[in-house]
XYZ file of C-alpha atoms in Angstrom:
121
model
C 16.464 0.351 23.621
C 17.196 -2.779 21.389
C 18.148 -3.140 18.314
C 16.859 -5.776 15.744
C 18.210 -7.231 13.147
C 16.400 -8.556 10.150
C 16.679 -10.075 6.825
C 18.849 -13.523 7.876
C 17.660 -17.140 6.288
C 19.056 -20.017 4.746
C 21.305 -19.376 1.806
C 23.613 -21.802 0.060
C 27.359 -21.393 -0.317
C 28.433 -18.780 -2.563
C 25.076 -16.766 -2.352
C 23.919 -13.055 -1.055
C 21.905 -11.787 1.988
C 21.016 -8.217 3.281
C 20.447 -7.671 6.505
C 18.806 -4.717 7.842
C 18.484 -3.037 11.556
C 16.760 0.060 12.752
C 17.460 2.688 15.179
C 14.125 5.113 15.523
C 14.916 6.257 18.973
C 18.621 7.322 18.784
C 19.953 10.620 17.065
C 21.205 7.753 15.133
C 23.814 10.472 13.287
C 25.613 10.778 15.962
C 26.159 6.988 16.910
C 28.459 4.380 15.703
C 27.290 1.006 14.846
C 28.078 -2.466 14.224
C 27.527 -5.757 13.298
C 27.864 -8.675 15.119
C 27.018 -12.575 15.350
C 27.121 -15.398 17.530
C 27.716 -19.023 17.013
C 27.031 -22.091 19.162
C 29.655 -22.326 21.519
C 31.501 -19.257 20.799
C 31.679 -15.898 21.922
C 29.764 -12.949 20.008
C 32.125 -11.291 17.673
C 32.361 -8.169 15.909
C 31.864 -8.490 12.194
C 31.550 -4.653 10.728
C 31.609 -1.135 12.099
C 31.097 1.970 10.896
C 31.585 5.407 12.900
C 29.682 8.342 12.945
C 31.601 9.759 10.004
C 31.157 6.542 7.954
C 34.569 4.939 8.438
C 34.076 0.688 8.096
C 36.269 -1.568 9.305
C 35.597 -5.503 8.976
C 36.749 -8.443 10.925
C 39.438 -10.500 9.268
C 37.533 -13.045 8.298
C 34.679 -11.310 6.184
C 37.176 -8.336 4.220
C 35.949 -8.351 1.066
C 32.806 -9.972 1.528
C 30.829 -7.852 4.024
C 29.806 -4.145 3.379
C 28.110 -2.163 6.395
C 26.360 0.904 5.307
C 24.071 3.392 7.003
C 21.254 5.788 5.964
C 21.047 8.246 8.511
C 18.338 9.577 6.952
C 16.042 6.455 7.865
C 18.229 5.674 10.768
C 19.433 2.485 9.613
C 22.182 0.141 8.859
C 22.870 -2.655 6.452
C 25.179 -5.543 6.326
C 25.471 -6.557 2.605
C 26.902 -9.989 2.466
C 28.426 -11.710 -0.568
C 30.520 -15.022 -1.182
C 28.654 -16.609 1.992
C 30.114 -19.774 3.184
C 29.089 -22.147 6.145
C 31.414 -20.537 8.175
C 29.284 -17.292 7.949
C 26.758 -19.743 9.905
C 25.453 -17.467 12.844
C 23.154 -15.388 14.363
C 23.898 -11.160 13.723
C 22.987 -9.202 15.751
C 23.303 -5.117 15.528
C 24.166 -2.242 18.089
C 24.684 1.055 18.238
C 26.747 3.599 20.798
C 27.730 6.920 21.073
C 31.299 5.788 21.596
C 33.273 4.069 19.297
C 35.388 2.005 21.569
C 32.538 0.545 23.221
C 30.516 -0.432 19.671
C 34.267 -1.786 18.763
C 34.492 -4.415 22.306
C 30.537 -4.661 21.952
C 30.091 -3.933 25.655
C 26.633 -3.453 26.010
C 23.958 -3.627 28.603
C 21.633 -5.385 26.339
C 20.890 -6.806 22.855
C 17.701 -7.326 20.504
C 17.027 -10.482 19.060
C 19.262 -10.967 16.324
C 18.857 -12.952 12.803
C 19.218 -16.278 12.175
C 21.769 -16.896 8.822
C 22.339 -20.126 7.660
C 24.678 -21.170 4.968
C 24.495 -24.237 3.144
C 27.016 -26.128 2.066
């Protein structure tokens, strides 16, 4: 089943964006999950992850920045996103496995349409 991500847009410099993804058909619980995105031209990268017992850990480049929370409850999770800059500039995508080596090298047999974010100089 995949995932998609939600809540990208165009944002200048310096602002805020939320992005959302849903996992209805997974005992979600049990699952890590990340964050990804994709830029013309380069490979997809991890941004965020969070394992099944909430543990995050962030890409260099967003530390401080990026928060990725879950609601197992609802069987979701969030990237919150602060301090954008162009850079950021990329489409996120989300996944979720049952193994937290393979969410970490994002080896997966398919993705769902991600989110376009844009930030504006």
């Amino acid at each position: 089943v995949q995932l998609q991500a939600s809540g990208g847009g165009l944002v200048q410099a310096g602002g805020s964006m939320r992005l959302s993804c849903a996992a209805p058909r997974y005992k979600f619980s049990d699952n890590a999950v990340g964050w990804y995105r994709q830029s013309p031209g380069k490979r997809r990268e991890l941004v965020a992850i969070m394992s099944a017992g909430g543990d995050a850990d962030y890409a260099d480049s967003v530390k401080g920045r990026f928060t990725i929370s879950r609601d197992n409850a609802k069987q979701m999770t969030f990237l919150q996103m602060k301090n954008l800059k162009p850079a950021d500039t990329a489409v996120y995508y989300c996944n979720i496995g049952l193994s937290y080596h393979t969410v970490q090298a994002g080896i997966f047999g398919a993705w769902g349409q991600g989110t376009q974010v844009t930030v504006s100089s």
